[in-house]
PDB file of C-alpha atoms in Angstrom:
ATOM      1  CA  UNK A   1     -89.241 -53.698 -67.796  1.00 71.00           C
ATOM      2  CA  UNK A   2     -87.758 -50.197 -67.452  1.00 69.00           C
ATOM      3  CA  UNK A   3     -91.226 -48.643 -67.301  1.00 78.00           C
ATOM      4  CA  UNK A   4     -92.139 -51.027 -64.453  1.00 78.00           C
ATOM      5  CA  UNK A   5     -89.031 -49.976 -62.517  1.00 70.00           C
ATOM      6  CA  UNK A   6     -89.808 -46.297 -63.049  1.00 70.00           C
ATOM      7  CA  UNK A   7     -93.059 -46.778 -61.127  1.00 76.00           C
ATOM      8  CA  UNK A   8     -91.265 -47.878 -57.950  1.00 75.00           C
ATOM      9  CA  UNK A   9     -87.632 -46.673 -58.159  1.00 69.00           C
ATOM     10  CA  UNK A  10     -86.174 -43.190 -57.682  1.00 64.00           C
ATOM     11  CA  UNK A  11     -86.338 -41.719 -61.202  1.00 61.00           C
ATOM     12  CA  UNK A  12     -82.800 -40.302 -61.519  1.00 60.00           C
ATOM     13  CA  UNK A  13     -81.432 -43.855 -61.479  1.00 54.00           C
ATOM     14  CA  UNK A  14     -82.891 -44.490 -64.932  1.00 54.00           C
ATOM     15  CA  UNK A  15     -81.803 -41.583 -67.114  1.00 62.00           C
ATOM     16  CA  UNK A  16     -81.222 -43.858 -70.117  1.00 66.00           C
ATOM     17  CA  UNK A  17     -83.158 -46.798 -71.471  1.00 74.00           C
ATOM     18  CA  UNK A  18     -80.305 -49.204 -70.847  1.00 78.00           C
ATOM     19  CA  UNK A  19     -80.509 -52.768 -69.571  1.00 84.00           C
ATOM     20  CA  UNK A  20     -77.065 -53.920 -68.440  1.00 86.00           C
ATOM     21  CA  UNK A  21     -76.080 -57.510 -69.146  1.00 91.00           C
ATOM     22  CA  UNK A  22     -72.487 -57.471 -67.919  1.00 89.00           C
ATOM     23  CA  UNK A  23     -69.722 -55.261 -66.630  1.00 87.00           C
ATOM     24  CA  UNK A  24     -65.969 -55.446 -66.176  1.00 87.00           C
ATOM     25  CA  UNK A  25     -63.712 -52.657 -64.990  1.00 83.00           C
ATOM     26  CA  UNK A  26     -65.387 -49.429 -66.094  1.00 83.00           C
ATOM     27  CA  UNK A  27     -67.075 -50.984 -69.164  1.00 88.00           C
ATOM     28  CA  UNK A  28     -70.725 -52.030 -69.152  1.00 88.00           C
ATOM     29  CA  UNK A  29     -72.433 -54.053 -71.859  1.00 92.00           C
ATOM     30  CA  UNK A  30     -76.149 -53.871 -72.618  1.00 91.00           C
ATOM     31  CA  UNK A  31     -78.415 -56.714 -73.709  1.00 93.00           C
ATOM     32  CA  UNK A  32     -77.795 -55.827 -77.368  1.00 94.00           C
ATOM     33  CA  UNK A  33     -74.010 -56.202 -77.013  1.00 95.00           C
ATOM     34  CA  UNK A  34     -73.273 -52.446 -77.075  1.00 94.00           C
ATOM     35  CA  UNK A  35     -70.404 -51.436 -74.779  1.00 94.00           C
ATOM     36  CA  UNK A  36     -70.179 -48.182 -72.822  1.00 89.00           C
ATOM     37  CA  UNK A  37     -67.739 -46.528 -70.438  1.00 87.00           C
ATOM     38  CA  UNK A  38     -69.653 -46.115 -67.193  1.00 80.00           C
ATOM     39  CA  UNK A  39     -69.319 -42.472 -66.181  1.00 74.00           C
ATOM     40  CA  UNK A  40     -72.353 -42.574 -63.877  1.00 66.00           C
ATOM     41  CA  UNK A  41     -72.169 -42.229 -60.132  1.00 58.00           C
ATOM     42  CA  UNK A  42     -75.856 -42.567 -59.233  1.00 55.00           C
ATOM     43  CA  UNK A  43     -77.059 -44.096 -56.004  1.00 53.00           C
ATOM     44  CA  UNK A  44     -75.427 -47.494 -56.535  1.00 55.00           C
ATOM     45  CA  UNK A  45     -71.987 -46.248 -57.593  1.00 57.00           C
ATOM     46  CA  UNK A  46     -69.317 -48.903 -57.938  1.00 65.00           C
ATOM     47  CA  UNK A  47     -66.029 -47.064 -57.294  1.00 69.00           C
ATOM     48  CA  UNK A  48     -63.999 -50.246 -57.848  1.00 72.00           C
ATOM     49  CA  UNK A  49     -65.639 -50.938 -61.203  1.00 76.00           C
ATOM     50  CA  UNK A  50     -67.272 -54.207 -62.118  1.00 83.00           C
ATOM     51  CA  UNK A  51     -65.776 -57.623 -61.333  1.00 85.00           C
ATOM     52  CA  UNK A  52     -62.659 -56.155 -59.678  1.00 86.00           C
ATOM     53  CA  UNK A  53     -60.285 -59.165 -59.344  1.00 89.00           C
ATOM     54  CA  UNK A  54     -59.536 -58.655 -55.646  1.00 90.00           C
ATOM     55  CA  UNK A  55     -63.203 -58.176 -54.752  1.00 87.00           C
ATOM     56  CA  UNK A  56     -64.112 -61.287 -56.758  1.00 89.00           C
ATOM     57  CA  UNK A  57     -61.388 -63.299 -54.981  1.00 93.00           C
ATOM     58  CA  UNK A  58     -62.737 -62.350 -51.548  1.00 93.00           C
ATOM     59  CA  UNK A  59     -66.348 -63.027 -52.585  1.00 91.00           C
ATOM     60  CA  UNK A  60     -65.415 -66.480 -53.906  1.00 94.00           C
ATOM     61  CA  UNK A  61     -63.495 -67.261 -50.706  1.00 94.00           C
ATOM     62  CA  UNK A  62     -66.469 -66.470 -48.482  1.00 94.00           C
ATOM     63  CA  UNK A  63     -69.053 -67.961 -50.837  1.00 92.00           C
ATOM     64  CA  UNK A  64     -67.431 -71.375 -50.421  1.00 83.00           C
TER      65      UNK A  64
END
């Protein structure tokens, strides 16, 4: 899957062979259950972290 993405996506986005399953706050979890502190800022930076409670509240409000 990563090799397929590398054919069409800007290469600096994929510095590590990591497939993210989940994220909360500044912690990301890969598909093997390993957890990492996300120090990256790449193109799709998430300055509020993952699943920020206030962002999730607003998204749920408008999704309904």
